[in-house]
């Protein structure tokens, strides 16, 4: 588990002035990784880090001699169109690069003049997927979401017997994951209308968002081996925000007996920046399990996981309808919760995923499952907000929603705050629902 070190010092300031602004998502204490190029060009995508309103081109930084040793070698791996090669280098290289970048970007750095020429404004950049995702696994790690949804279908028994014993997950579709701004068409599929004798085919009518935390696997493990809980976080590079869009009506018809298929595989959206686990070290919290609940089996339990396995990431969902956009109205707040409420930790997800000998690979992606909190206003999906579509949500401009309509833009934001440390943000995860393509 990464420790707090000099890179987290709240008093650090950068010569990149915008990084010192109050409320900035990307202060010098953050330094998240992504892949970018100048907007509207045919340049190759390459790796960079966000600092204030700027992006530091890591290939250019290497070329001007601002980095040395293992940090320089790690930065060169970011010259490619994905960060997979950086992931392969492991935690020592990731940490060395973070420290070197922190030192190079601080006020008074001898490399400031060299690195100014390696910056481009975030407003002038476009993003691609930061990694080549080989496999995508979606967990179900919020007991509050599982309970809310379970009550809609099984009021007397919302949680299935295995939920409190085993981290539930299913294998998702890696090919349809896109980065913020990759808008998508409303999916079509089979649904079973109420009281109908046969299913119908057409556009999904109950399209929903799911607010999740994305978890990027750094180092993998050999097929047939397992990753112990105490080593699990050494295999995680960092986190992002993730929207695992869901066609609820398609899912209701197809999920029995095997689970989600077309209802999930049409689109998943991730934020462009990956916040490293090391950057999140100050926001760790004790992970607790109620004494009345089953305690984890030994392979899912450790003193370290209990003392600091949770992370307090504030999560906010917003909606901007097409009408709001045309009238230049800001997006409407939908909900806010924290990742600290997750029933299973990141380390437990990794340990469980590999306990049967399953091999993870650098660049694999986990979704945490929809993150909902215990209180009102903390729901991570419209299915919960609208009570299964029975209670429309009234927006400030008079519009209502039970599920998403064409032209709706869903926006996720995430950040960490703690007294004595800098605010660290994730940027935005967003995409717009386009009309369904013509179908026969």
CSV table of C-alpha atoms in Angstrom, one decimal:
chain,number,residue,atom,x,y,z
A,1,UNK,CA,0.0,0.0,0.0
A,2,UNK,CA,1.6,3.3,-1.1
A,3,UNK,CA,2.8,5.5,1.8
A,4,UNK,CA,2.5,9.3,2.3
A,5,UNK,CA,5.7,11.0,1.2
A,6,UNK,CA,7.1,14.4,0.0
A,7,UNK,CA,5.0,14.4,-3.1
A,8,UNK,CA,1.9,14.8,-0.9
A,9,UNK,CA,3.2,17.9,0.9
A,10,UNK,CA,0.3,20.4,1.0
A,11,UNK,CA,2.7,23.3,0.9
A,12,UNK,CA,4.2,22.3,-2.5
A,13,UNK,CA,3.6,24.8,-5.2
A,14,UNK,CA,4.2,24.6,-9.0
A,15,UNK,CA,5.7,27.0,-11.4
A,16,UNK,CA,2.6,26.1,-13.5
A,17,UNK,CA,0.5,28.8,-11.9
A,18,UNK,CA,-2.9,27.2,-12.7
A,19,UNK,CA,-1.9,24.2,-10.6
A,20,UNK,CA,-1.9,26.4,-7.5
A,21,UNK,CA,-5.5,27.7,-7.9
A,22,UNK,CA,-8.0,26.8,-5.1
A,23,UNK,CA,-10.2,23.9,-6.1
A,24,UNK,CA,-8.0,22.8,-9.0
A,25,UNK,CA,-8.4,19.1,-9.9
A,26,UNK,CA,-4.8,18.7,-10.9
A,27,UNK,CA,-2.4,20.4,-8.4
A,28,UNK,CA,1.2,19.2,-8.2
A,29,UNK,CA,0.2,16.7,-5.5
A,30,UNK,CA,-1.9,14.8,-8.1
A,31,UNK,CA,-0.1,14.3,-11.4
A,32,UNK,CA,-2.5,11.9,-13.1
A,33,UNK,CA,-1.6,10.1,-16.3
A,34,UNK,CA,-3.4,10.1,-19.7
A,35,UNK,CA,-3.0,9.9,-23.4
A,36,UNK,CA,-3.5,12.9,-25.6
A,37,UNK,CA,-2.7,14.8,-28.8
A,38,UNK,CA,-3.4,18.3,-30.1
A,39,UNK,CA,-7.0,18.7,-31.0
A,40,UNK,CA,-7.7,18.6,-34.8
A,41,UNK,CA,-4.3,17.2,-35.8
A,42,UNK,CA,-3.0,13.9,-37.0
A,43,UNK,CA,-0.3,13.8,-34.4
A,44,UNK,CA,0.4,10.5,-32.7
A,45,UNK,CA,-1.3,10.0,-29.3
A,46,UNK,CA,1.2,9.9,-26.5
A,47,UNK,CA,1.3,9.9,-22.7
A,48,UNK,CA,1.2,13.0,-20.5
A,49,UNK,CA,0.3,14.2,-17.1
A,50,UNK,CA,-2.3,16.8,-16.1
A,51,UNK,CA,-0.9,19.7,-14.1
A,52,UNK,CA,-3.3,22.7,-13.5
A,53,UNK,CA,-4.9,23.6,-16.9
A,54,UNK,CA,-1.9,22.1,-18.8
A,55,UNK,CA,-0.6,18.8,-20.0
A,56,UNK,CA,3.1,17.9,-19.7
A,57,UNK,CA,4.1,15.9,-22.8
A,58,UNK,CA,6.3,13.1,-21.2
A,59,UNK,CA,8.1,12.2,-24.4
A,60,UNK,CA,9.1,15.8,-24.9
A,61,UNK,CA,10.1,16.1,-21.2
A,62,UNK,CA,12.4,13.1,-21.7
A,63,UNK,CA,13.9,14.6,-24.9
A,64,UNK,CA,14.9,17.8,-23.1
A,65,UNK,CA,16.8,16.0,-20.4
A,66,UNK,CA,14.5,17.0,-17.5
A,67,UNK,CA,14.4,13.4,-16.1
A,68,UNK,CA,17.1,10.8,-15.5
A,69,UNK,CA,17.6,7.2,-14.4
A,70,UNK,CA,14.5,4.9,-13.9
A,71,UNK,CA,12.2,8.0,-14.1
A,72,UNK,CA,13.6,8.8,-17.6
A,73,UNK,CA,13.1,5.2,-18.7
A,74,UNK,CA,9.6,5.2,-17.4
A,75,UNK,CA,8.7,8.4,-19.1
A,76,UNK,CA,10.0,7.1,-22.4
A,77,UNK,CA,7.5,4.2,-22.1
A,78,UNK,CA,4.8,6.9,-22.2
A,79,UNK,CA,5.9,8.0,-25.7
A,80,UNK,CA,3.6,5.3,-27.1
A,81,UNK,CA,-0.1,5.6,-27.8
A,82,UNK,CA,-1.0,3.7,-24.6
A,83,UNK,CA,0.4,3.4,-21.1
A,84,UNK,CA,0.6,-0.4,-21.1
A,85,UNK,CA,4.4,-0.4,-21.3
A,86,UNK,CA,4.6,1.9,-18.3
A,87,UNK,CA,2.3,-0.4,-16.3
A,88,UNK,CA,4.6,-3.3,-17.0
A,89,UNK,CA,7.5,-1.6,-15.3
A,90,UNK,CA,5.9,-1.9,-11.8
A,91,UNK,CA,5.5,0.2,-8.7
A,92,UNK,CA,9.1,1.2,-8.2
A,93,UNK,CA,9.2,2.8,-11.6
A,94,UNK,CA,5.8,4.4,-11.2
A,95,UNK,CA,6.8,6.0,-7.9
A,96,UNK,CA,10.2,7.1,-9.2
A,97,UNK,CA,8.6,8.9,-12.2
A,98,UNK,CA,6.0,10.5,-9.9
A,99,UNK,CA,8.7,11.8,-7.6
A,100,UNK,CA,10.9,13.1,-10.5
A,101,UNK,CA,7.9,14.9,-12.1
A,102,UNK,CA,7.0,16.4,-8.7
A,103,UNK,CA,10.5,17.8,-8.3
A,104,UNK,CA,10.7,19.0,-11.9
A,105,UNK,CA,7.4,20.9,-11.6
A,106,UNK,CA,7.9,22.6,-8.3
A,107,UNK,CA,8.6,26.3,-7.9
A,108,UNK,CA,12.3,26.9,-8.2
A,109,UNK,CA,12.9,23.8,-10.4
A,110,UNK,CA,16.0,24.1,-12.6
A,111,UNK,CA,14.1,22.4,-15.3
A,112,UNK,CA,11.2,24.9,-15.5
A,113,UNK,CA,12.4,26.7,-18.6
A,114,UNK,CA,13.0,23.5,-20.5
A,115,UNK,CA,9.6,22.0,-19.5
A,116,UNK,CA,7.6,25.1,-20.4
A,117,UNK,CA,8.1,24.2,-24.1
A,118,UNK,CA,6.8,20.7,-23.4
A,119,UNK,CA,3.3,21.9,-22.2
A,120,UNK,CA,0.1,22.2,-24.1
A,121,UNK,CA,-3.2,23.6,-22.7
A,122,UNK,CA,-5.8,21.0,-21.8
A,123,UNK,CA,-8.3,23.0,-23.8
A,124,UNK,CA,-6.2,22.4,-26.9
A,125,UNK,CA,-6.0,18.6,-26.5
A,126,UNK,CA,-8.1,15.6,-27.3
A,127,UNK,CA,-7.9,12.2,-25.6
A,128,UNK,CA,-7.8,8.5,-26.4
A,129,UNK,CA,-8.2,5.5,-24.2
A,130,UNK,CA,-5.1,5.7,-21.9
A,131,UNK,CA,-4.5,2.0,-22.1
A,132,UNK,CA,-5.3,-0.9,-24.4
A,133,UNK,CA,-7.8,-2.8,-22.2
A,134,UNK,CA,-7.6,-6.6,-22.8
A,135,UNK,CA,-10.2,-7.6,-20.3
A,136,UNK,CA,-12.9,-5.8,-18.3
A,137,UNK,CA,-14.5,-7.1,-15.1
A,138,UNK,CA,-17.4,-5.3,-13.5
A,139,UNK,CA,-17.9,-5.9,-9.8
A,140,UNK,CA,-21.0,-5.2,-7.6
A,141,UNK,CA,-19.2,-3.8,-4.6
A,142,UNK,CA,-21.8,-1.4,-3.2
A,143,UNK,CA,-24.2,-3.1,-0.7
A,144,UNK,CA,-26.4,0.0,-0.7
A,145,UNK,CA,-26.9,-0.2,-4.5
A,146,UNK,CA,-27.4,-4.0,-4.3
A,147,UNK,CA,-30.0,-3.5,-1.5
A,148,UNK,CA,-31.8,-0.6,-3.3
A,149,UNK,CA,-32.1,-2.6,-6.5
A,150,UNK,CA,-32.9,-5.8,-4.8
A,151,UNK,CA,-35.8,-4.2,-3.0
A,152,UNK,CA,-37.3,-3.3,-6.4
A,153,UNK,CA,-37.5,-7.0,-7.4
A,154,UNK,CA,-37.4,-8.9,-4.1
A,155,UNK,CA,-38.9,-6.5,-1.4
A,156,UNK,CA,-38.7,-9.2,1.3
A,157,UNK,CA,-35.2,-10.5,0.5
A,158,UNK,CA,-33.2,-7.9,-1.5
A,159,UNK,CA,-29.7,-9.4,-1.0
A,160,UNK,CA,-29.0,-12.9,-2.4
A,161,UNK,CA,-27.3,-15.2,0.1
A,162,UNK,CA,-23.8,-15.0,-1.4
A,163,UNK,CA,-23.5,-11.2,-1.5
A,164,UNK,CA,-21.9,-10.7,2.0
A,165,UNK,CA,-19.5,-13.6,1.4
A,166,UNK,CA,-18.1,-13.2,-2.1
A,167,UNK,CA,-17.2,-10.2,-4.3
A,168,UNK,CA,-19.7,-10.5,-7.1
A,169,UNK,CA,-18.6,-9.7,-10.6
A,170,UNK,CA,-19.2,-10.5,-14.3
A,171,UNK,CA,-17.0,-10.4,-17.4
A,172,UNK,CA,-17.7,-7.2,-19.4
A,173,UNK,CA,-16.9,-6.1,-22.9
A,174,UNK,CA,-13.5,-4.4,-23.3
A,175,UNK,CA,-13.9,-3.4,-26.9
A,176,UNK,CA,-16.7,-0.9,-26.3
A,177,UNK,CA,-15.0,1.2,-23.6
A,178,UNK,CA,-14.5,4.8,-24.6
A,179,UNK,CA,-13.0,7.9,-23.1
A,180,UNK,CA,-14.9,11.0,-22.1
A,181,UNK,CA,-16.6,12.6,-25.1
A,182,UNK,CA,-17.1,9.3,-27.0
A,183,UNK,CA,-20.9,9.8,-27.4
A,184,UNK,CA,-22.9,6.7,-28.3
A,185,UNK,CA,-26.2,5.7,-29.9
A,186,UNK,CA,-29.1,4.4,-27.8
A,187,UNK,CA,-28.9,0.6,-27.9
A,188,UNK,CA,-31.5,-1.6,-29.4
A,189,UNK,CA,-32.4,-5.1,-28.4
A,190,UNK,CA,-35.2,-7.5,-27.3
A,191,UNK,CA,-37.5,-6.5,-24.4
A,192,UNK,CA,-40.5,-8.1,-22.9
A,193,UNK,CA,-43.3,-5.5,-22.5
A,194,UNK,CA,-45.6,-6.0,-19.5
A,195,UNK,CA,-48.4,-8.5,-20.1
A,196,UNK,CA,-47.1,-9.3,-23.6
A,197,UNK,CA,-47.0,-12.8,-25.0
A,198,UNK,CA,-43.8,-12.4,-26.9
A,199,UNK,CA,-40.8,-10.0,-26.8
A,200,UNK,CA,-40.5,-6.9,-29.0
A,201,UNK,CA,-37.4,-5.5,-30.7
A,202,UNK,CA,-36.4,-1.9,-30.8
A,203,UNK,CA,-34.6,1.0,-29.0
A,204,UNK,CA,-34.1,0.7,-25.3
A,205,UNK,CA,-36.7,2.7,-23.3
A,206,UNK,CA,-35.0,2.5,-19.9
A,207,UNK,CA,-31.5,3.7,-20.5
A,208,UNK,CA,-29.5,4.3,-17.3
A,209,UNK,CA,-26.1,5.4,-16.0
A,210,UNK,CA,-24.1,3.6,-13.4
A,211,UNK,CA,-21.6,5.6,-11.3
A,212,UNK,CA,-18.5,3.5,-10.8
A,213,UNK,CA,-14.9,3.8,-10.0
A,214,UNK,CA,-12.5,2.3,-12.6
A,215,UNK,CA,-9.5,0.3,-11.4
A,216,UNK,CA,-6.5,-0.1,-13.8
A,217,UNK,CA,-4.4,-3.2,-13.3
A,218,UNK,CA,-0.7,-2.4,-13.6
A,219,UNK,CA,1.3,-5.6,-13.1
A,220,UNK,CA,-0.3,-8.9,-13.9
A,221,UNK,CA,0.2,-12.4,-12.6
A,222,UNK,CA,1.0,-15.8,-14.2
A,223,UNK,CA,-1.8,-18.1,-15.2
A,224,UNK,CA,-2.3,-20.6,-12.3
A,225,UNK,CA,-0.9,-18.2,-9.7
A,226,UNK,CA,-2.8,-16.0,-7.3
A,227,UNK,CA,-2.2,-12.6,-5.8
A,228,UNK,CA,-2.4,-12.5,-2.0
A,229,UNK,CA,-4.4,-9.8,-0.4
A,230,UNK,CA,-1.3,-8.3,1.2
A,231,UNK,CA,0.3,-7.8,-2.3
A,232,UNK,CA,-2.8,-6.9,-4.3
A,233,UNK,CA,-2.4,-3.2,-4.4
A,234,UNK,CA,1.1,-3.6,-5.9
A,235,UNK,CA,-0.8,-4.8,-9.0
A,236,UNK,CA,-2.9,-1.6,-9.3
A,237,UNK,CA,-1.7,1.4,-11.1
A,238,UNK,CA,-4.5,3.8,-10.4
A,239,UNK,CA,-8.2,4.8,-10.6
A,240,UNK,CA,-10.6,6.7,-12.8
A,241,UNK,CA,-14.3,7.5,-13.0
A,242,UNK,CA,-16.4,5.0,-14.9
A,243,UNK,CA,-19.9,5.0,-16.3
A,244,UNK,CA,-21.2,1.5,-17.1
A,245,UNK,CA,-24.3,2.5,-19.1
A,246,UNK,CA,-27.2,0.1,-18.7
A,247,UNK,CA,-30.2,-0.8,-20.8
A,248,UNK,CA,-32.5,-1.8,-17.9
A,249,UNK,CA,-35.4,-3.1,-20.0
A,250,UNK,CA,-33.1,-5.2,-22.2
A,251,UNK,CA,-31.3,-6.5,-19.1
A,252,UNK,CA,-34.6,-7.5,-17.4
A,253,UNK,CA,-35.4,-9.8,-20.3
A,254,UNK,CA,-32.0,-11.3,-21.0
A,255,UNK,CA,-30.2,-11.5,-17.6
A,256,UNK,CA,-31.8,-14.8,-16.5
A,257,UNK,CA,-30.1,-17.2,-16.2
A,258,UNK,CA,-26.6,-16.0,-17.1
A,259,UNK,CA,-26.5,-12.2,-16.5
A,260,UNK,CA,-25.9,-9.0,-18.4
A,261,UNK,CA,-25.0,-9.2,-22.1
A,262,UNK,CA,-26.4,-6.7,-24.7
A,263,UNK,CA,-27.7,-4.5,-21.9
A,264,UNK,CA,-24.1,-3.7,-20.9
A,265,UNK,CA,-21.9,-4.3,-23.9
A,266,UNK,CA,-22.9,-1.3,-26.0
A,267,UNK,CA,-20.9,1.4,-24.1
A,268,UNK,CA,-18.7,2.0,-21.0
A,269,UNK,CA,-17.2,5.5,-20.5
A,270,UNK,CA,-14.1,6.3,-18.5
A,271,UNK,CA,-12.5,9.6,-17.5
A,272,UNK,CA,-9.3,10.4,-19.5
A,273,UNK,CA,-7.0,10.8,-16.4
A,274,UNK,CA,-5.7,7.9,-14.2
A,275,UNK,CA,-5.1,9.1,-10.6
A,276,UNK,CA,-2.3,6.8,-9.2
A,277,UNK,CA,-2.8,4.9,-6.0
A,278,UNK,CA,0.2,6.8,-4.6
A,279,UNK,CA,-1.5,10.1,-5.2
A,280,UNK,CA,-4.5,8.8,-3.2
A,281,UNK,CA,-2.5,7.7,-0.2
A,282,UNK,CA,-3.6,10.6,2.1
A,283,UNK,CA,-7.3,9.7,1.6
A,284,UNK,CA,-7.2,6.1,2.9
A,285,UNK,CA,-9.6,5.1,5.6
A,286,UNK,CA,-10.3,2.1,7.8
A,287,UNK,CA,-12.5,-0.5,6.1
A,288,UNK,CA,-15.1,-1.9,8.4
A,289,UNK,CA,-17.5,-4.8,8.4
A,290,UNK,CA,-20.5,-4.8,10.7
A,291,UNK,CA,-20.1,-7.4,13.5
A,292,UNK,CA,-23.6,-8.6,12.5
A,293,UNK,CA,-22.4,-9.5,9.0
A,294,UNK,CA,-20.3,-12.5,8.0
A,295,UNK,CA,-16.6,-11.6,8.3
A,296,UNK,CA,-14.4,-12.2,5.2
A,297,UNK,CA,-12.8,-15.5,4.6
A,298,UNK,CA,-9.1,-15.5,5.5
A,299,UNK,CA,-7.9,-14.9,1.9
A,300,UNK,CA,-10.0,-11.7,1.8
A,301,UNK,CA,-8.9,-10.4,5.2
A,302,UNK,CA,-5.8,-8.7,6.6
A,303,UNK,CA,-4.9,-6.1,9.3
A,304,UNK,CA,-3.7,-3.7,6.6
A,305,UNK,CA,-6.9,-4.0,4.6
A,306,UNK,CA,-9.0,-3.3,7.7
A,307,UNK,CA,-6.9,-0.3,8.8
A,308,UNK,CA,-6.6,1.5,5.4
A,309,UNK,CA,-8.3,-0.5,2.7
A,310,UNK,CA,-11.1,2.1,1.9
A,311,UNK,CA,-10.6,5.4,0.0
A,312,UNK,CA,-12.7,8.5,0.6
A,313,UNK,CA,-13.4,9.6,-3.0
A,314,UNK,CA,-16.3,12.0,-3.3
A,315,UNK,CA,-18.5,11.2,-6.3
A,316,UNK,CA,-21.0,13.5,-7.9
A,317,UNK,CA,-23.4,12.8,-10.8
A,318,UNK,CA,-24.9,15.5,-12.9
A,319,UNK,CA,-27.3,15.6,-15.9
A,320,UNK,CA,-27.4,18.2,-18.7
A,321,UNK,CA,-30.4,17.7,-21.0
A,322,UNK,CA,-30.5,18.9,-24.6
A,323,UNK,CA,-32.8,21.7,-23.5
A,324,UNK,CA,-30.4,22.8,-20.8
A,325,UNK,CA,-27.5,22.8,-23.3
A,326,UNK,CA,-29.4,24.8,-25.9
A,327,UNK,CA,-30.4,27.4,-23.3
A,328,UNK,CA,-26.9,27.4,-21.8
A,329,UNK,CA,-28.1,26.2,-18.4
A,330,UNK,CA,-25.6,24.4,-16.2
A,331,UNK,CA,-26.1,20.7,-15.5
A,332,UNK,CA,-28.4,19.6,-12.8
A,333,UNK,CA,-27.1,17.8,-9.7
A,334,UNK,CA,-28.4,14.2,-9.4
A,335,UNK,CA,-26.5,12.6,-6.4
A,336,UNK,CA,-23.4,12.6,-4.4
A,337,UNK,CA,-21.8,9.8,-2.4
A,338,UNK,CA,-18.3,8.4,-1.5
A,339,UNK,CA,-16.3,5.4,-2.5
A,340,UNK,CA,-15.6,4.8,1.2
A,341,UNK,CA,-19.0,3.0,1.4
A,342,UNK,CA,-17.9,0.2,-0.9
A,343,UNK,CA,-18.6,-3.2,0.7
A,344,UNK,CA,-15.4,-4.7,-0.8
A,345,UNK,CA,-12.0,-3.0,-1.2
A,346,UNK,CA,-9.8,-2.8,-4.3
A,347,UNK,CA,-7.4,-5.3,-2.7
A,348,UNK,CA,-10.2,-7.8,-2.1
A,349,UNK,CA,-11.3,-7.5,-5.7
A,350,UNK,CA,-7.8,-8.3,-7.0
A,351,UNK,CA,-7.3,-11.1,-4.5
A,352,UNK,CA,-10.6,-12.7,-5.3
A,353,UNK,CA,-10.3,-12.3,-9.0
A,354,UNK,CA,-7.0,-14.3,-9.0
A,355,UNK,CA,-7.6,-16.8,-6.2
A,356,UNK,CA,-8.7,-19.4,-8.8
A,357,UNK,CA,-5.5,-18.9,-10.8
A,358,UNK,CA,-7.0,-16.4,-13.2
A,359,UNK,CA,-4.2,-14.3,-14.8
A,360,UNK,CA,-4.6,-10.5,-14.9
A,361,UNK,CA,-2.6,-8.5,-17.5
A,362,UNK,CA,-1.3,-4.9,-17.5
A,363,UNK,CA,-4.1,-2.6,-18.7
A,364,UNK,CA,-7.0,-4.8,-17.5
A,365,UNK,CA,-9.8,-2.7,-16.1
A,366,UNK,CA,-12.1,-3.4,-13.2
A,367,UNK,CA,-15.4,-1.5,-12.5
A,368,UNK,CA,-16.3,-1.2,-8.9
A,369,UNK,CA,-20.0,-1.6,-9.5
A,370,UNK,CA,-22.5,1.2,-9.0
A,371,UNK,CA,-21.5,3.3,-6.0
A,372,UNK,CA,-24.5,4.3,-3.8
A,373,UNK,CA,-24.4,5.5,-0.3
A,374,UNK,CA,-26.6,4.8,2.7
A,375,UNK,CA,-28.5,8.1,2.8
A,376,UNK,CA,-31.0,10.0,0.6
A,377,UNK,CA,-29.4,11.7,-2.4
A,378,UNK,CA,-26.6,9.1,-2.6
A,379,UNK,CA,-28.0,6.9,-5.3
A,380,UNK,CA,-25.6,5.9,-8.1
A,381,UNK,CA,-28.2,5.3,-10.9
A,382,UNK,CA,-31.5,6.6,-12.1
A,383,UNK,CA,-33.1,3.2,-11.4
A,384,UNK,CA,-32.6,4.0,-7.7
A,385,UNK,CA,-33.4,7.7,-8.0
A,386,UNK,CA,-36.7,7.1,-9.8
A,387,UNK,CA,-37.6,4.0,-7.7
A,388,UNK,CA,-37.6,1.7,-10.7
A,389,UNK,CA,-39.2,4.4,-12.9
A,390,UNK,CA,-42.2,4.9,-10.6
A,391,UNK,CA,-41.2,8.3,-9.2
A,392,UNK,CA,-40.0,10.7,-12.0
A,393,UNK,CA,-37.2,13.1,-11.0
A,394,UNK,CA,-38.1,16.7,-11.4
A,395,UNK,CA,-35.2,18.9,-12.7
A,396,UNK,CA,-34.8,22.6,-11.8
A,397,UNK,CA,-35.9,23.7,-15.3
A,398,UNK,CA,-39.2,21.8,-15.1
A,399,UNK,CA,-38.2,18.7,-17.1
A,400,UNK,CA,-38.6,15.3,-15.6
A,401,UNK,CA,-36.7,12.0,-16.0
A,402,UNK,CA,-37.3,8.4,-15.0
A,403,UNK,CA,-34.6,7.2,-17.4
A,404,UNK,CA,-32.3,8.9,-19.9
A,405,UNK,CA,-33.6,10.5,-23.1
A,406,UNK,CA,-31.8,11.2,-26.4
A,407,UNK,CA,-29.6,14.3,-26.1
A,408,UNK,CA,-29.0,13.8,-22.4
A,409,UNK,CA,-25.4,14.3,-21.2
A,410,UNK,CA,-24.4,12.5,-18.0
A,411,UNK,CA,-21.4,14.0,-16.1
A,412,UNK,CA,-19.5,12.4,-13.3
A,413,UNK,CA,-17.0,14.3,-11.1
A,414,UNK,CA,-14.8,12.9,-8.4
A,415,UNK,CA,-12.3,14.4,-5.9
A,416,UNK,CA,-10.6,13.7,-2.5
A,417,UNK,CA,-10.3,16.2,0.3
A,418,UNK,CA,-8.7,15.9,3.7
A,419,UNK,CA,-7.5,18.5,6.2
A,420,UNK,CA,-3.8,19.0,5.9
A,421,UNK,CA,-3.6,17.7,2.3
A,422,UNK,CA,-4.3,19.2,-1.1
A,423,UNK,CA,-7.5,18.6,-2.9
A,424,UNK,CA,-7.0,15.9,-5.7
A,425,UNK,CA,-9.5,15.6,-8.5
A,426,UNK,CA,-10.3,13.1,-11.3
A,427,UNK,CA,-11.6,15.5,-13.9
A,428,UNK,CA,-14.9,14.6,-15.7
A,429,UNK,CA,-16.3,11.4,-17.1
A,430,UNK,CA,-19.0,12.3,-19.5
A,431,UNK,CA,-20.8,11.3,-22.7
A,432,UNK,CA,-24.1,12.1,-24.5
A,433,UNK,CA,-26.8,9.7,-25.6
A,434,UNK,CA,-27.5,9.9,-29.3
A,435,UNK,CA,-30.6,8.6,-31.0
A,436,UNK,CA,-30.7,4.9,-31.9
A,437,UNK,CA,-29.4,4.0,-35.4
A,438,UNK,CA,-32.1,2.9,-37.8
A,439,UNK,CA,-33.1,-0.8,-37.4
A,440,UNK,CA,-35.3,-3.3,-39.1
